[in-house]
Short mmCIF file of C-alpha atoms in Angstrom, two decimals:
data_model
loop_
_atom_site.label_atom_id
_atom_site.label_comp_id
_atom_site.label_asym_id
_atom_site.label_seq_id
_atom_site.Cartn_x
_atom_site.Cartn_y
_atom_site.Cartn_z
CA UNK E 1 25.31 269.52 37.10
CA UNK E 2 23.93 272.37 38.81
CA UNK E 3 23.19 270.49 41.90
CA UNK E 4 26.81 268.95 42.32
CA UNK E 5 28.10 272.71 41.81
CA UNK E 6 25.85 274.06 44.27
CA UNK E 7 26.90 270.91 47.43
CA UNK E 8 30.80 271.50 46.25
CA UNK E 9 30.12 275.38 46.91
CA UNK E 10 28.50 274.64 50.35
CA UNK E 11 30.96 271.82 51.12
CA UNK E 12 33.89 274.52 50.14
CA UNK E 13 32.10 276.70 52.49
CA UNK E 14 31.58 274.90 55.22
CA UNK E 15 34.99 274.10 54.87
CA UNK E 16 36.59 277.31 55.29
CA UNK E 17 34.37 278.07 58.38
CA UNK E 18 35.87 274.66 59.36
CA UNK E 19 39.17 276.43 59.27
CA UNK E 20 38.27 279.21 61.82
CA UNK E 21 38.34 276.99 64.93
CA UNK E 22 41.62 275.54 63.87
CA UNK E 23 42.98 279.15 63.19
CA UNK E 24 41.41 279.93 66.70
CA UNK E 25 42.96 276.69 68.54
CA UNK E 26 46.48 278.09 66.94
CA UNK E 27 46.05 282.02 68.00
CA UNK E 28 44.96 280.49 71.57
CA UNK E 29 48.08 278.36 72.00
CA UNK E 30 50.05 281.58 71.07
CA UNK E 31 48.02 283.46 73.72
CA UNK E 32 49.14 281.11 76.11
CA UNK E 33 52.71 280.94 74.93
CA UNK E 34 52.86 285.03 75.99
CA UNK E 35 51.53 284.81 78.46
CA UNK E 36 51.56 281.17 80.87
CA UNK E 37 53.10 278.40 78.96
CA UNK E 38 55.63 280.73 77.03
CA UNK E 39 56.73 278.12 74.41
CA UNK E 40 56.40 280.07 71.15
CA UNK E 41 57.05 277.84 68.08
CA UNK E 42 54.36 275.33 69.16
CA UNK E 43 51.24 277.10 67.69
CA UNK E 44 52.67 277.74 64.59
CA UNK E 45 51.95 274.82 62.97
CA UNK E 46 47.86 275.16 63.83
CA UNK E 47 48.00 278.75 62.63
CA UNK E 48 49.50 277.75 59.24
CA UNK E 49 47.28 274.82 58.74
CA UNK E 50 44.42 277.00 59.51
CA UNK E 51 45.17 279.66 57.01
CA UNK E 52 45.74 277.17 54.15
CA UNK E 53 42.30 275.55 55.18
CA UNK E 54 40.45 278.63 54.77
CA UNK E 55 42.90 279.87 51.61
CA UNK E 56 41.85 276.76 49.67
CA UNK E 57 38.51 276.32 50.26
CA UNK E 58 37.72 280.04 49.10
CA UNK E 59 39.75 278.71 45.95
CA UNK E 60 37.37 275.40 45.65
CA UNK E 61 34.12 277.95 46.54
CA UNK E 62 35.58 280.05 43.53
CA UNK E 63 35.89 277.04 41.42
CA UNK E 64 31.98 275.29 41.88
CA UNK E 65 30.64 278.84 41.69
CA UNK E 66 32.27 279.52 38.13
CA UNK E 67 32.81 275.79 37.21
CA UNK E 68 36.15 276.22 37.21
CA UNK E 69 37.69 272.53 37.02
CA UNK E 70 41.40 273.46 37.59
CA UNK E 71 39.96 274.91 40.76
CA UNK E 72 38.43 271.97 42.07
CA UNK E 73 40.97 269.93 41.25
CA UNK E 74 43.69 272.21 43.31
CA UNK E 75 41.31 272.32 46.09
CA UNK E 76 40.82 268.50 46.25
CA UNK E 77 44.93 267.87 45.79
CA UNK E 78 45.64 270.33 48.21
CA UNK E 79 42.94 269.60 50.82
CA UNK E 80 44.69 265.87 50.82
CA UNK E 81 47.95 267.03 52.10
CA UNK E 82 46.09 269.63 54.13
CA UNK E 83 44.58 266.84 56.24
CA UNK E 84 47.07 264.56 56.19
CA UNK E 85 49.42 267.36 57.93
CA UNK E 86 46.20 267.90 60.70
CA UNK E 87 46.21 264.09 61.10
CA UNK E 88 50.41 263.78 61.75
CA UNK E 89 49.94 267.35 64.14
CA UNK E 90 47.57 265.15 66.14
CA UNK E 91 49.48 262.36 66.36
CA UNK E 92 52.40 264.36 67.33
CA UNK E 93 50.34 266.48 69.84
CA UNK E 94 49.95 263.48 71.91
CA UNK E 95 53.17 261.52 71.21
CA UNK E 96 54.82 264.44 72.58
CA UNK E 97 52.42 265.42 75.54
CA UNK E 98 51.66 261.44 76.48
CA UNK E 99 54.24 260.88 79.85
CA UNK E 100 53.88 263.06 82.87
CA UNK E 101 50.67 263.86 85.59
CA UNK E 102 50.97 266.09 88.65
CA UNK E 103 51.52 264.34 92.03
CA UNK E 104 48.76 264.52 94.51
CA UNK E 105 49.96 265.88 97.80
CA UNK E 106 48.79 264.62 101.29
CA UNK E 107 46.93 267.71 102.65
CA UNK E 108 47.32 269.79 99.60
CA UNK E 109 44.67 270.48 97.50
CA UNK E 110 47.08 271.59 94.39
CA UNK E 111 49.28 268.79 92.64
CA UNK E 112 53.06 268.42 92.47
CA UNK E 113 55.22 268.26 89.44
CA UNK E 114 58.65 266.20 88.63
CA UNK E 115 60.66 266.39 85.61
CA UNK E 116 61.64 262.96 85.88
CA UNK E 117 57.93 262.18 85.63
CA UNK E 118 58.03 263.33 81.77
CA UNK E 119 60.21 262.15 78.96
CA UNK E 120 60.67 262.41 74.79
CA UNK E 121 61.32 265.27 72.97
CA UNK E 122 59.57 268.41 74.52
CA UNK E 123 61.05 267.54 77.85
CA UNK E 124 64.97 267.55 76.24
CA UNK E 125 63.11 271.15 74.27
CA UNK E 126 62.33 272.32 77.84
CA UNK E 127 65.06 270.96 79.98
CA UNK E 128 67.97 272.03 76.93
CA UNK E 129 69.61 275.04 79.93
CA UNK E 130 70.15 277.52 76.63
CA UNK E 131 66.14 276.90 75.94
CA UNK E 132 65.04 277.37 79.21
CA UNK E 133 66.37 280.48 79.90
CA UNK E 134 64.04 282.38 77.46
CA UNK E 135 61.07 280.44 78.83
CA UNK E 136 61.57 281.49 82.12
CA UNK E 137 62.40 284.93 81.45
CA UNK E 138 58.94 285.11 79.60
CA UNK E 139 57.50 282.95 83.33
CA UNK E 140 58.85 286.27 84.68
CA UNK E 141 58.26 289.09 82.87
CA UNK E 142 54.30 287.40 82.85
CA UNK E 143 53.95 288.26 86.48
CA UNK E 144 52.32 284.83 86.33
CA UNK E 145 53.64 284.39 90.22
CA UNK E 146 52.83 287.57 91.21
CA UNK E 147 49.43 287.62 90.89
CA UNK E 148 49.16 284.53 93.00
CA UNK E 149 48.55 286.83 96.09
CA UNK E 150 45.10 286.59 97.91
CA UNK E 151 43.13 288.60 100.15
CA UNK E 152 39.65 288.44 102.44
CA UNK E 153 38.61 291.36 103.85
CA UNK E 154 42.14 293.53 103.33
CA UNK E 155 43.78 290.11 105.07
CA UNK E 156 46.13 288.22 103.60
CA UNK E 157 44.95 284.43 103.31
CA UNK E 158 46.79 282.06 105.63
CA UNK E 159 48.44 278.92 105.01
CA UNK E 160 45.91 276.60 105.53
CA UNK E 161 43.79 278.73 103.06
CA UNK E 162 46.50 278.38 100.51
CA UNK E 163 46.55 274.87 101.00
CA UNK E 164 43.50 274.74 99.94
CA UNK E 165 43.82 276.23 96.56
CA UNK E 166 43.87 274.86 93.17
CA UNK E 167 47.41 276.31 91.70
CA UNK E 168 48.02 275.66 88.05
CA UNK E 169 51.08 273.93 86.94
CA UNK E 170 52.99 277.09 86.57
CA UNK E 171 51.66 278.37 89.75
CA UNK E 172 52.91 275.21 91.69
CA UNK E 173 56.00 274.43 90.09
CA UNK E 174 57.58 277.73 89.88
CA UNK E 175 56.32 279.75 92.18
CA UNK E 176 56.54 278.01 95.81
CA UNK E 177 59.31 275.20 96.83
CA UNK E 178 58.25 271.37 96.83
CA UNK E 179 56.40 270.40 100.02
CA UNK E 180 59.35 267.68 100.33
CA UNK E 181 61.36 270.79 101.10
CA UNK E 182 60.02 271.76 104.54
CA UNK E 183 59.46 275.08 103.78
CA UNK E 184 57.12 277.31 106.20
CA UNK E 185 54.74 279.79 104.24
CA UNK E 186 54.46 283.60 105.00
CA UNK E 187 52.77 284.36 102.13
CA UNK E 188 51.94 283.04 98.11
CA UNK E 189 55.75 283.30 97.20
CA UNK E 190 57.64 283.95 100.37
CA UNK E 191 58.70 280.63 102.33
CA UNK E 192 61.07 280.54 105.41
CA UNK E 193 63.16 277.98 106.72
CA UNK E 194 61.48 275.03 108.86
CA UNK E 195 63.64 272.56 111.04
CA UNK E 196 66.20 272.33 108.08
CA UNK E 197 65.63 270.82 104.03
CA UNK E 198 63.95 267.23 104.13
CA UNK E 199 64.53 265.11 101.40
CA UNK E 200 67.25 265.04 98.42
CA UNK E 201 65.30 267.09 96.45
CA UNK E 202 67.66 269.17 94.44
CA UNK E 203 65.19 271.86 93.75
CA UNK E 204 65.23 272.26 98.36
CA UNK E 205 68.53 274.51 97.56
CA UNK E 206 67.25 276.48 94.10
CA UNK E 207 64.48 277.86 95.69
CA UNK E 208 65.02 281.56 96.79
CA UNK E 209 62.52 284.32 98.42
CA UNK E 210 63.63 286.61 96.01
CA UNK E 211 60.92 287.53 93.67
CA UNK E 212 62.78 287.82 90.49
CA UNK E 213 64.35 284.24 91.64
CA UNK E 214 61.50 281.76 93.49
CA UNK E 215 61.52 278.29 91.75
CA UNK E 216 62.70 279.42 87.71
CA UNK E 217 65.75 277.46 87.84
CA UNK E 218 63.62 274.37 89.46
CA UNK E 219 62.87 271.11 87.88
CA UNK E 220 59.57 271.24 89.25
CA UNK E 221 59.30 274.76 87.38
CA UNK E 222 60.30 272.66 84.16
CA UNK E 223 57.85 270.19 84.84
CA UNK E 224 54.91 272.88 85.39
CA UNK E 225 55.89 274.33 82.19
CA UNK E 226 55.94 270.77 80.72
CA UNK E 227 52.37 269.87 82.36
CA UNK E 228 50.81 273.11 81.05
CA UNK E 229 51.53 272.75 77.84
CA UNK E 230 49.95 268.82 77.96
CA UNK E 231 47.10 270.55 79.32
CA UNK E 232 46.69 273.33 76.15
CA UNK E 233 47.82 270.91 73.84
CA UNK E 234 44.94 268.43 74.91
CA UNK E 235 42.09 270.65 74.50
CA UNK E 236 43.11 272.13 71.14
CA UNK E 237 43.81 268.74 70.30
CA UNK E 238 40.33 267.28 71.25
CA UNK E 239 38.67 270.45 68.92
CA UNK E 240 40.98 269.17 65.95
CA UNK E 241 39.69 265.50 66.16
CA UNK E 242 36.46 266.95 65.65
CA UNK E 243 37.28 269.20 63.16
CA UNK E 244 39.48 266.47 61.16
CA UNK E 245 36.72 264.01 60.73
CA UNK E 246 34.11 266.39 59.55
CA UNK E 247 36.87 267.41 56.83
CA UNK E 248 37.00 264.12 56.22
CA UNK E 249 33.61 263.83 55.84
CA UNK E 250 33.33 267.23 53.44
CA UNK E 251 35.97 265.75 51.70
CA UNK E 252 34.43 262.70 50.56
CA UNK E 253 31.51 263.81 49.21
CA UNK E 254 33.35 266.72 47.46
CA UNK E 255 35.05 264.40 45.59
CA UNK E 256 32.33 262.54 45.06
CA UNK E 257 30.29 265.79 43.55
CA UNK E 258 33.30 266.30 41.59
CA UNK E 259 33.69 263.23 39.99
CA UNK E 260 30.01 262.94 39.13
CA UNK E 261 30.34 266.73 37.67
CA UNK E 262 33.56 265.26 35.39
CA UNK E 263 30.96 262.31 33.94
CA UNK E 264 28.26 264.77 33.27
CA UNK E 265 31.07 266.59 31.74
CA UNK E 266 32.01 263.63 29.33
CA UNK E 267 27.97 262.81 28.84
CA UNK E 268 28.83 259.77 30.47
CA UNK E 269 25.05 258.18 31.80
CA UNK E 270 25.33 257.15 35.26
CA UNK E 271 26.08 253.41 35.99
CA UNK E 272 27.46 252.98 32.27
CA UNK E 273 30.85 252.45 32.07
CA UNK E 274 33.69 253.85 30.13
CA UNK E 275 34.78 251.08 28.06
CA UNK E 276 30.87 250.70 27.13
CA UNK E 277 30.02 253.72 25.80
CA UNK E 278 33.36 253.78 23.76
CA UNK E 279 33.10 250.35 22.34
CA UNK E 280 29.15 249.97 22.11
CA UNK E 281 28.34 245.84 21.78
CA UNK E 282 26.55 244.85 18.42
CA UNK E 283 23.70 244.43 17.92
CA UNK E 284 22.73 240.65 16.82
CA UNK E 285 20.10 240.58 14.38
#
């Protein structure tokens, strides 16, 4: 009895540390939401998932350390539903993030994005004109183009230099016009006219030198925001997998531990059935 008390208590344990990189995945997507991908609502389910992870396993820690069976059996009921909601946030994690890739772009070292390239819910969330107004305000007021600019020894870098760089999603999309466009750089965010706008891009006419302007009210902008959050949503995701199928795991044998505690409870020897120690067989003389 004391053994299976003493593995529930470690499992309960180990859960609730468990629940810290969850909690951590959730308070990193809400980082990111500030201060890049500035979609705010999407962390939220992590962050409460995370808290009831750790809030129940302290309960089932409680419950093994002072045999407490109602305990144990809220911590086993709850931790159900618990991972069942971690298994549907996974699934909807990539159902939602599954369409859309940048575009590779000949002489570019940085990729391309196009909203028509995504599709399913969180591109109508994105695309939705009374949604993406707050999002890029927050791309704005994050500087996130701003910073972009460059220098080597008090220069500023040249085009081919920035050609050469490795923009993020955000970076790429919002901050500089499509290559299609025919723009001519002067610097990170400033781009002058070339011979005319090439291609039917409709995002050729949005984009504007002035800095409180650039690309926001581009598709390609929309489609950066879209790609960034695939890219956050990925790596949190991959850390949840992990996470879900060592709860798993924990979970078994908790019930397990708990099950053989309820027999020992009921002085029920090991391998004999109910029904047998009830109803004993006579004995034939």
């Amino acid at each position: 009895m004391r053994n299976s008390n003493h593995l529930i208590g470690l499992l309960n344990f180990s859960t609730f540390l468990l629940s810290i990189p969850i909690l951590g995945g959730g308070i990193w997507l809400s980082t990111r939401a500030n201060n890049t991908d500035c979609l705010k609502f999407l962390q939220w389910p992590l962050i409460v998932i995370g808290v009831s992870i750790m809030t129940i396993s302290l309960a089932g820690f409680a419950g093994a350390c002072y045999r407490n069976t109602f305990l144990m059996r809220l911590y086993l009921f709850v931790m159900f539903f618990i991972i069942a909601a971690l298994i549907g946030f996974i699934i909807f994690a990539y159902a939602v993030t599954d369409k859309g890739s940048g575009r590779h772009v000949l002489y570019r070292a940085y990729s391309e994005y196009y909203l028509q390239d995504y599709s399913g819910w969180l591109k109508d969330r994105v695309a939705d004109e009374s949604y993406w107004s707050k999002i890029s305000s927050c791309i704005r007021d994050s500087k996130a183009c701003g910073k972009m600019g460059r220098t080597f020894g008090g220069v500023p870098e040249t085009a081919d230099m920035f050609y050469l760089r490795k923009l993020n999603p955000i970076e790429s999309g919002c901050c500089k016009p499509p290559t299609e466009c025919g723009y001519v750089y002067a610097n990170e965010t400033f781009w002058n006219l070339g011979g005319g706008l090439v291609g039917s891009n409709l995002d050729c006419s949005k984009w504007s030198n002035e800095q409180d302007q650039l690309c926001y009210s581009c598709d390609s902008c929309k489609a950066g925001v879209l790609a960034s959050l695939k890219k956050s949503w990925r790596k949190v995701s991959v850390i949840n997998i992990v996470v879900l199928i060592i709860l798993v795991i924990f979970y078994v044998i908790g019930y397990a531990a708990f099950r053989n505690n309820r027999r020992m409870d009921n002085d029920e020897p090991f391998g004999e059935a109910r029904m047998t120690k009830a109803r004993p067989s006579r004995i034939q003389l």
